[in-house]
Amino acid sequence: MDWADDITYSVHDVDDFYRAGLIPLDQLLLGTDERSRFIDVIFNRWETDEDYKTNLKVFNRKAAAEFFGMLHYLAKKELNTAFVGSRNQRARLNTLSAFLIRRYIRGPQDGAEAKAVTVVAPPQRPAVRIQPRLRAEVDLLKALMHYYVFDNPALVTQQYGQRRIIGELFEIYFKAIQPNSKNSNLVPYPFRDYLERIEEADDPELERARLVADLIASMTEQQAILLHQRLMGLAPGSVRDPIFR
């Protein structure tokens, strides 16, 4: 399951964010300075992180460049530019994704010695062994997400704001459901129905935290933002436009 998740991150997410214009896949495949810059940053990180020592034994900067070169050969001229959504680009992206998925599930070549995934008989651990070279390739593709998307200042700023909204909503509602709180009416049904049961629990404070967490998790992102704005007095809204229904 972990390997399936890694394949998803390394193939589908890269595909999605190239389409969205956040990952310059065309420049990486063409071998511009962007490719060299990305490879240097990632390998500098790997060289200081024990979790990636195995990668460095089977994969170096030259191998990483050759890997992108192989992808460029498969991508053809259709992916030599930023994504514009043409039929040919979409078809070539699908071909490239299918190639990578097959590579990381079955292996680069037919034959038992080239399998991507090998099931190891117990009691040996781990129970599934991934071919080291393919593990390194997938980690390199996953690094595209971190470098171009997760570390993007625009996304980091957005996530900071989202964490603040969730934290402040939790604090407000956690205080509202304390015994004798004057703001208990802030809690909507059906969550309000559970308040009486909380006092009978072995750990009421933990149950209150769970209740508030469930309340926040029940909202969409837009509902959470709107609720936060109302509670902070930034957007009063209308009594005829309830957030919870």
PDB file of C-alpha atoms in Angstrom:
ATOM      1  CA  MET A   1       0.000   0.000   0.000  1.00  0.00           C
ATOM      2  CA  ASP A   2       2.847   2.405   0.797  1.00  0.00           C
ATOM      3  CA  TRP A   3       4.439   1.671  -2.561  1.00  0.00           C
ATOM      4  CA  ALA A   4       1.109   2.248  -4.332  1.00  0.00           C
ATOM      5  CA  ASP A   5       0.865   5.639  -2.588  1.00  0.00           C
ATOM      6  CA  ASP A   6       4.404   6.486  -3.660  1.00  0.00           C
ATOM      7  CA  ILE A   7       3.633   5.607  -7.268  1.00  0.00           C
ATOM      8  CA  THR A   8       0.580   7.843  -7.116  1.00  0.00           C
ATOM      9  CA  TYR A   9       2.592  10.773  -5.772  1.00  0.00           C
ATOM     10  CA  SER A  10       5.407  10.218  -8.237  1.00  0.00           C
ATOM     11  CA  VAL A  11       3.239   9.855 -11.348  1.00  0.00           C
ATOM     12  CA  HIS A  12      -0.281  11.232 -11.053  1.00  0.00           C
ATOM     13  CA  ASP A  13       0.532  14.242  -8.888  1.00  0.00           C
ATOM     14  CA  VAL A  14       3.433  15.256 -11.122  1.00  0.00           C
ATOM     15  CA  ASP A  15       1.085  14.917 -14.108  1.00  0.00           C
ATOM     16  CA  ASP A  16      -1.592  17.033 -12.383  1.00  0.00           C
ATOM     17  CA  PHE A  17       0.736  19.839 -11.324  1.00  0.00           C
ATOM     18  CA  TYR A  18       2.451  19.991 -14.707  1.00  0.00           C
ATOM     19  CA  ARG A  19      -1.016  20.555 -16.157  1.00  0.00           C
ATOM     20  CA  ALA A  20      -1.615  23.212 -13.497  1.00  0.00           C
ATOM     21  CA  GLY A  21       1.591  25.029 -14.449  1.00  0.00           C
ATOM     22  CA  LEU A  22       3.388  24.505 -11.127  1.00  0.00           C
ATOM     23  CA  ILE A  23       5.912  21.849 -12.188  1.00  0.00           C
ATOM     24  CA  PRO A  24       8.062  22.828 -15.233  1.00  0.00           C
ATOM     25  CA  LEU A  25       8.210  19.271 -16.547  1.00  0.00           C
ATOM     26  CA  ASP A  26       9.096  20.507 -20.033  1.00  0.00           C
ATOM     27  CA  GLN A  27      12.283  22.199 -18.764  1.00  0.00           C
ATOM     28  CA  LEU A  28      13.284  19.176 -16.721  1.00  0.00           C
ATOM     29  CA  LEU A  29      12.848  16.860 -19.700  1.00  0.00           C
ATOM     30  CA  LEU A  30      14.665  19.187 -22.100  1.00  0.00           C
ATOM     31  CA  GLY A  31      17.675  19.414 -19.798  1.00  0.00           C
ATOM     32  CA  THR A  32      17.733  23.160 -19.214  1.00  0.00           C
ATOM     33  CA  ASP A  33      19.464  24.796 -16.248  1.00  0.00           C
ATOM     34  CA  GLU A  34      16.268  24.110 -14.320  1.00  0.00           C
ATOM     35  CA  ARG A  35      17.007  20.384 -14.433  1.00  0.00           C
ATOM     36  CA  SER A  36      20.538  20.853 -13.085  1.00  0.00           C
ATOM     37  CA  ARG A  37      19.325  23.198 -10.364  1.00  0.00           C
ATOM     38  CA  PHE A  38      16.598  20.791  -9.240  1.00  0.00           C
ATOM     39  CA  ILE A  39      18.933  17.774  -9.200  1.00  0.00           C
ATOM     40  CA  ASP A  40      21.585  19.644  -7.208  1.00  0.00           C
ATOM     41  CA  VAL A  41      19.073  20.790  -4.577  1.00  0.00           C
ATOM     42  CA  ILE A  42      17.586  17.315  -4.138  1.00  0.00           C
ATOM     43  CA  PHE A  43      20.913  15.486  -3.984  1.00  0.00           C
ATOM     44  CA  ASN A  44      22.248  18.011  -1.479  1.00  0.00           C
ATOM     45  CA  ARG A  45      19.249  17.161   0.699  1.00  0.00           C
ATOM     46  CA  TRP A  46      19.697  13.433   0.260  1.00  0.00           C
ATOM     47  CA  GLU A  47      23.373  13.617   1.181  1.00  0.00           C
ATOM     48  CA  THR A  48      22.475  14.999   4.618  1.00  0.00           C
ATOM     49  CA  ASP A  49      19.501  12.696   5.286  1.00  0.00           C
ATOM     50  CA  GLU A  50      20.066   9.142   6.502  1.00  0.00           C
ATOM     51  CA  ASP A  51      16.761   8.015   4.969  1.00  0.00           C
ATOM     52  CA  TYR A  52      18.204   8.496   1.476  1.00  0.00           C
ATOM     53  CA  LYS A  53      21.634   6.897   1.911  1.00  0.00           C
ATOM     54  CA  THR A  54      20.475   3.794   0.023  1.00  0.00           C
ATOM     55  CA  ASN A  55      19.427   5.933  -2.935  1.00  0.00           C
ATOM     56  CA  LEU A  56      22.903   7.429  -3.187  1.00  0.00           C
ATOM     57  CA  LYS A  57      24.439   3.957  -3.490  1.00  0.00           C
ATOM     58  CA  VAL A  58      22.531   3.201  -6.701  1.00  0.00           C
ATOM     59  CA  PHE A  59      21.650   6.657  -8.040  1.00  0.00           C
ATOM     60  CA  ASN A  60      23.796   9.737  -8.574  1.00  0.00           C
ATOM     61  CA  ARG A  61      23.403  13.105 -10.282  1.00  0.00           C
ATOM     62  CA  LYS A  62      24.387  11.696 -13.670  1.00  0.00           C
ATOM     63  CA  ALA A  63      21.864   8.869 -13.339  1.00  0.00           C
ATOM     64  CA  ALA A  64      19.164  11.380 -12.406  1.00  0.00           C
ATOM     65  CA  ALA A  65      19.921  13.441 -15.513  1.00  0.00           C
ATOM     66  CA  GLU A  66      19.841  10.292 -17.655  1.00  0.00           C
ATOM     67  CA  PHE A  67      16.495   9.350 -16.126  1.00  0.00           C
ATOM     68  CA  PHE A  68      14.980  12.677 -17.177  1.00  0.00           C
ATOM     69  CA  GLY A  69      16.598  12.168 -20.574  1.00  0.00           C
ATOM     70  CA  MET A  70      14.842   8.815 -20.916  1.00  0.00           C
ATOM     71  CA  LEU A  71      11.530  10.446 -20.049  1.00  0.00           C
ATOM     72  CA  HIS A  72      12.208  13.141 -22.641  1.00  0.00           C
ATOM     73  CA  TYR A  73      12.747  10.463 -25.291  1.00  0.00           C
ATOM     74  CA  LEU A  74       9.347   8.979 -24.428  1.00  0.00           C
ATOM     75  CA  ALA A  75       7.646  12.355 -24.132  1.00  0.00           C
ATOM     76  CA  LYS A  76       8.614  13.392 -27.675  1.00  0.00           C
ATOM     77  CA  LYS A  77       8.128  16.972 -28.825  1.00  0.00           C
ATOM     78  CA  GLU A  78       4.602  17.252 -27.377  1.00  0.00           C
ATOM     79  CA  LEU A  79       5.990  17.906 -23.884  1.00  0.00           C
ATOM     80  CA  ASN A  80       8.736  20.307 -24.934  1.00  0.00           C
ATOM     81  CA  THR A  81       6.596  23.252 -23.836  1.00  0.00           C
ATOM     82  CA  ALA A  82       4.463  24.247 -20.876  1.00  0.00           C
ATOM     83  CA  PHE A  83       1.099  22.490 -20.790  1.00  0.00           C
ATOM     84  CA  VAL A  84      -1.547  24.109 -22.979  1.00  0.00           C
ATOM     85  CA  GLY A  85      -4.073  21.275 -23.019  1.00  0.00           C
ATOM     86  CA  SER A  86      -3.815  20.115 -26.617  1.00  0.00           C
ATOM     87  CA  ARG A  87      -5.007  16.643 -27.544  1.00  0.00           C
ATOM     88  CA  ASN A  88      -1.464  15.581 -28.444  1.00  0.00           C
ATOM     89  CA  GLN A  89      -0.096  16.771 -25.092  1.00  0.00           C
ATOM     90  CA  ARG A  90      -2.790  14.927 -23.181  1.00  0.00           C
ATOM     91  CA  ALA A  91      -2.192  11.752 -25.142  1.00  0.00           C
ATOM     92  CA  ARG A  92       1.580  11.942 -24.610  1.00  0.00           C
ATOM     93  CA  LEU A  93       1.135  12.566 -20.876  1.00  0.00           C
ATOM     94  CA  ASN A  94      -1.096   9.504 -20.631  1.00  0.00           C
ATOM     95  CA  THR A  95       1.522   7.452 -22.464  1.00  0.00           C
ATOM     96  CA  LEU A  96       4.279   8.686 -20.147  1.00  0.00           C
ATOM     97  CA  SER A  97       2.196   7.998 -17.029  1.00  0.00           C
ATOM     98  CA  ALA A  98       1.325   4.490 -18.239  1.00  0.00           C
ATOM     99  CA  PHE A  99       4.997   3.769 -18.882  1.00  0.00           C
ATOM    100  CA  LEU A 100       6.022   4.871 -15.388  1.00  0.00           C
ATOM    101  CA  ILE A 101       3.222   2.990 -13.644  1.00  0.00           C
ATOM    102  CA  ARG A 102       4.135  -0.208 -15.471  1.00  0.00           C
ATOM    103  CA  ARG A 103       7.830   0.379 -14.686  1.00  0.00           C
ATOM    104  CA  TYR A 104       7.168   0.737 -10.952  1.00  0.00           C
ATOM    105  CA  ILE A 105       4.715  -2.146 -10.694  1.00  0.00           C
ATOM    106  CA  ARG A 106       6.265  -4.747 -12.991  1.00  0.00           C
ATOM    107  CA  GLY A 107       9.811  -3.517 -13.433  1.00  0.00           C
ATOM    108  CA  PRO A 108      11.868  -1.966 -16.244  1.00  0.00           C
ATOM    109  CA  GLN A 109      12.183  -5.287 -18.070  1.00  0.00           C
ATOM    110  CA  ASP A 110      10.499  -8.669 -18.159  1.00  0.00           C
ATOM    111  CA  GLY A 111      12.070 -11.366 -16.031  1.00  0.00           C
ATOM    112  CA  ALA A 112      12.184 -12.213 -12.344  1.00  0.00           C
ATOM    113  CA  GLU A 113      15.564 -10.573 -11.833  1.00  0.00           C
ATOM    114  CA  ALA A 114      14.172  -7.207 -12.911  1.00  0.00           C
ATOM    115  CA  LYS A 115      10.973  -7.176 -10.860  1.00  0.00           C
ATOM    116  CA  ALA A 116      10.034  -3.871  -9.302  1.00  0.00           C
ATOM    117  CA  VAL A 117       8.447  -5.505  -6.260  1.00  0.00           C
ATOM    118  CA  THR A 118       9.478  -8.763  -4.639  1.00  0.00           C
ATOM    119  CA  VAL A 119       7.527 -10.469  -1.872  1.00  0.00           C
ATOM    120  CA  VAL A 120       9.906 -11.757   0.788  1.00  0.00           C
ATOM    121  CA  ALA A 121       9.071 -14.950   2.655  1.00  0.00           C
ATOM    122  CA  PRO A 122       8.610 -14.592   6.417  1.00  0.00           C
ATOM    123  CA  PRO A 123      10.152 -14.108   8.892  1.00  0.00           C
ATOM    124  CA  GLN A 124      12.290 -11.757   6.803  1.00  0.00           C
ATOM    125  CA  ARG A 125      11.428  -8.075   6.950  1.00  0.00           C
ATOM    126  CA  PRO A 126      10.322  -5.990   5.215  1.00  0.00           C
ATOM    127  CA  ALA A 127       7.790  -8.337   3.634  1.00  0.00           C
ATOM    128  CA  VAL A 128       8.005  -6.423   0.351  1.00  0.00           C
ATOM    129  CA  ARG A 129      11.292  -5.412  -1.232  1.00  0.00           C
ATOM    130  CA  ILE A 130      11.476  -2.607  -3.801  1.00  0.00           C
ATOM    131  CA  GLN A 131      14.212  -2.574  -6.436  1.00  0.00           C
ATOM    132  CA  PRO A 132      16.650   0.100  -5.130  1.00  0.00           C
ATOM    133  CA  ARG A 133      17.085   1.892  -8.465  1.00  0.00           C
ATOM    134  CA  LEU A 134      13.311   2.227  -8.883  1.00  0.00           C
ATOM    135  CA  ARG A 135      12.952   3.360  -5.278  1.00  0.00           C
ATOM    136  CA  ALA A 136      15.415   6.166  -6.035  1.00  0.00           C
ATOM    137  CA  GLU A 137      13.573   7.175  -9.218  1.00  0.00           C
ATOM    138  CA  VAL A 138      10.262   7.386  -7.380  1.00  0.00           C
ATOM    139  CA  ASP A 139      11.855   9.433  -4.602  1.00  0.00           C
ATOM    140  CA  LEU A 140      13.238  11.801  -7.235  1.00  0.00           C
ATOM    141  CA  LEU A 141       9.785  12.231  -8.787  1.00  0.00           C
ATOM    142  CA  LYS A 142       8.223  12.730  -5.366  1.00  0.00           C
ATOM    143  CA  ALA A 143      10.804  15.416  -4.731  1.00  0.00           C
ATOM    144  CA  LEU A 144       9.288  17.377  -7.626  1.00  0.00           C
ATOM    145  CA  MET A 145       6.178  17.851  -5.509  1.00  0.00           C
ATOM    146  CA  HIS A 146       8.146  19.061  -2.506  1.00  0.00           C
ATOM    147  CA  TYR A 147      10.375  21.390  -4.511  1.00  0.00           C
ATOM    148  CA  TYR A 148       7.784  22.978  -6.777  1.00  0.00           C
ATOM    149  CA  VAL A 149       4.506  22.574  -4.885  1.00  0.00           C
ATOM    150  CA  PHE A 150       4.881  21.957  -1.137  1.00  0.00           C
ATOM    151  CA  ASP A 151       7.696  24.510  -0.774  1.00  0.00           C
ATOM    152  CA  ASN A 152       5.957  27.034  -3.012  1.00  0.00           C
ATOM    153  CA  PRO A 153       5.579  30.297  -0.993  1.00  0.00           C
ATOM    154  CA  ALA A 154       2.007  30.708  -2.235  1.00  0.00           C
ATOM    155  CA  LEU A 155       1.022  27.271  -0.924  1.00  0.00           C
ATOM    156  CA  VAL A 156       2.986  27.664   2.315  1.00  0.00           C
ATOM    157  CA  THR A 157       1.181  30.965   2.934  1.00  0.00           C
ATOM    158  CA  GLN A 158      -2.174  29.348   2.229  1.00  0.00           C
ATOM    159  CA  GLN A 159      -1.432  26.427   4.566  1.00  0.00           C
ATOM    160  CA  TYR A 160      -0.329  28.813   7.312  1.00  0.00           C
ATOM    161  CA  GLY A 161      -3.673  30.585   7.078  1.00  0.00           C
ATOM    162  CA  GLN A 162      -5.583  27.305   7.033  1.00  0.00           C
ATOM    163  CA  ARG A 163      -3.779  26.033  10.133  1.00  0.00           C
ATOM    164  CA  ARG A 164      -4.572  29.288  11.905  1.00  0.00           C
ATOM    165  CA  ILE A 165      -8.270  29.026  11.018  1.00  0.00           C
ATOM    166  CA  ILE A 166      -8.494  25.444  12.276  1.00  0.00           C
ATOM    167  CA  GLY A 167      -6.565  26.262  15.448  1.00  0.00           C
ATOM    168  CA  GLU A 168      -8.724  29.267  16.303  1.00  0.00           C
ATOM    169  CA  LEU A 169     -11.954  27.395  15.548  1.00  0.00           C
ATOM    170  CA  PHE A 170     -10.816  24.593  17.846  1.00  0.00           C
ATOM    171  CA  GLU A 171      -9.985  27.026  20.646  1.00  0.00           C
ATOM    172  CA  ILE A 172     -13.343  28.830  20.368  1.00  0.00           C
ATOM    173  CA  TYR A 173     -15.459  25.683  20.357  1.00  0.00           C
ATOM    174  CA  PHE A 174     -13.401  23.924  23.005  1.00  0.00           C
ATOM    175  CA  LYS A 175     -14.076  26.843  25.351  1.00  0.00           C
ATOM    176  CA  ALA A 176     -17.740  26.921  24.318  1.00  0.00           C
ATOM    177  CA  ILE A 177     -18.386  23.353  25.468  1.00  0.00           C
ATOM    178  CA  GLN A 178     -16.786  23.714  28.883  1.00  0.00           C
ATOM    179  CA  PRO A 179     -19.194  23.323  31.855  1.00  0.00           C
ATOM    180  CA  ASN A 180     -21.242  26.481  32.529  1.00  0.00           C
ATOM    181  CA  SER A 181     -19.991  28.162  29.364  1.00  0.00           C
ATOM    182  CA  LYS A 182     -22.147  31.066  28.227  1.00  0.00           C
ATOM    183  CA  ASN A 183     -21.345  30.236  24.603  1.00  0.00           C
ATOM    184  CA  SER A 184     -22.523  26.627  24.444  1.00  0.00           C
ATOM    185  CA  ASN A 185     -25.202  27.661  21.943  1.00  0.00           C
ATOM    186  CA  LEU A 186     -22.419  28.122  19.401  1.00  0.00           C
ATOM    187  CA  VAL A 187     -22.350  24.343  19.054  1.00  0.00           C
ATOM    188  CA  PRO A 188     -24.812  23.204  16.370  1.00  0.00           C
ATOM    189  CA  TYR A 189     -26.932  20.089  16.366  1.00  0.00           C
ATOM    190  CA  PRO A 190     -26.343  17.168  16.275  1.00  0.00           C
ATOM    191  CA  PHE A 191     -23.064  17.845  18.113  1.00  0.00           C
ATOM    192  CA  ARG A 192     -24.903  19.641  20.923  1.00  0.00           C
ATOM    193  CA  ASP A 193     -26.766  16.411  21.684  1.00  0.00           C
ATOM    194  CA  TYR A 194     -23.518  14.834  22.902  1.00  0.00           C
ATOM    195  CA  LEU A 195     -22.644  17.491  25.473  1.00  0.00           C
ATOM    196  CA  GLU A 196     -24.507  15.854  28.360  1.00  0.00           C
ATOM    197  CA  ARG A 197     -22.824  12.498  27.737  1.00  0.00           C
ATOM    198  CA  ILE A 198     -19.363  14.049  27.901  1.00  0.00           C
ATOM    199  CA  GLU A 199     -19.583  14.676  31.673  1.00  0.00           C
ATOM    200  CA  GLU A 200     -20.191  10.968  32.213  1.00  0.00           C
ATOM    201  CA  ALA A 201     -17.064   9.929  30.309  1.00  0.00           C
ATOM    202  CA  ASP A 202     -13.886   8.746  32.031  1.00  0.00           C
ATOM    203  CA  ASP A 203     -11.924  11.598  30.467  1.00  0.00           C
ATOM    204  CA  PRO A 204     -14.307  14.528  29.737  1.00  0.00           C
ATOM    205  CA  GLU A 205     -11.556  16.812  28.429  1.00  0.00           C
ATOM    206  CA  LEU A 206     -10.492  14.236  25.859  1.00  0.00           C
ATOM    207  CA  GLU A 207     -14.112  13.718  24.790  1.00  0.00           C
ATOM    208  CA  ARG A 208     -14.557  17.481  24.398  1.00  0.00           C
ATOM    209  CA  ALA A 209     -11.482  17.618  22.191  1.00  0.00           C
ATOM    210  CA  ARG A 210     -12.840  14.765  20.094  1.00  0.00           C
ATOM    211  CA  LEU A 211     -16.213  16.432  19.757  1.00  0.00           C
ATOM    212  CA  VAL A 212     -14.679  19.694  18.558  1.00  0.00           C
ATOM    213  CA  ALA A 213     -12.370  17.837  16.177  1.00  0.00           C
ATOM    214  CA  ASP A 214     -15.379  15.982  14.720  1.00  0.00           C
ATOM    215  CA  LEU A 215     -17.293  19.249  14.376  1.00  0.00           C
ATOM    216  CA  ILE A 216     -14.474  20.918  12.448  1.00  0.00           C
ATOM    217  CA  ALA A 217     -13.870  17.821  10.320  1.00  0.00           C
ATOM    218  CA  SER A 218     -17.540  17.799   9.306  1.00  0.00           C
ATOM    219  CA  MET A 219     -17.140  21.135   7.510  1.00  0.00           C
ATOM    220  CA  THR A 220     -15.944  21.817   4.013  1.00  0.00           C
ATOM    221  CA  GLU A 221     -13.002  24.180   3.588  1.00  0.00           C
ATOM    222  CA  GLN A 222     -15.343  26.974   2.499  1.00  0.00           C
ATOM    223  CA  GLN A 223     -17.635  26.429   5.496  1.00  0.00           C
ATOM    224  CA  ALA A 224     -14.681  26.588   7.880  1.00  0.00           C
ATOM    225  CA  ILE A 225     -13.466  29.862   6.348  1.00  0.00           C
ATOM    226  CA  LEU A 226     -16.950  31.402   6.460  1.00  0.00           C
ATOM    227  CA  LEU A 227     -17.543  30.281  10.047  1.00  0.00           C
ATOM    228  CA  HIS A 228     -14.181  31.685  11.144  1.00  0.00           C
ATOM    229  CA  GLN A 229     -14.962  35.023   9.504  1.00  0.00           C
ATOM    230  CA  ARG A 230     -18.303  35.230  11.303  1.00  0.00           C
ATOM    231  CA  LEU A 231     -16.878  34.314  14.680  1.00  0.00           C
ATOM    232  CA  MET A 232     -14.144  36.909  14.259  1.00  0.00           C
ATOM    233  CA  GLY A 233     -16.621  39.571  13.139  1.00  0.00           C
ATOM    234  CA  LEU A 234     -15.003  39.873   9.710  1.00  0.00           C
ATOM    235  CA  ALA A 235     -18.110  38.837   7.772  1.00  0.00           C
ATOM    236  CA  PRO A 236     -21.298  38.926   9.894  1.00  0.00           C
ATOM    237  CA  GLY A 237     -23.408  37.169   7.266  1.00  0.00           C
ATOM    238  CA  SER A 238     -27.138  36.656   7.643  1.00  0.00           C
ATOM    239  CA  VAL A 239     -29.181  34.665  10.141  1.00  0.00           C
ATOM    240  CA  ARG A 240     -31.076  33.353   7.131  1.00  0.00           C
ATOM    241  CA  ASP A 241     -27.875  31.881   5.748  1.00  0.00           C
ATOM    242  CA  PRO A 242     -26.769  29.250   8.278  1.00  0.00           C
ATOM    243  CA  ILE A 243     -23.443  27.486   7.852  1.00  0.00           C
ATOM    244  CA  PHE A 244     -24.639  24.238   9.399  1.00  0.00           C
ATOM    245  CA  ARG A 245     -27.780  22.647   7.980  1.00  0.00           C
TER     246      ARG A 245
END
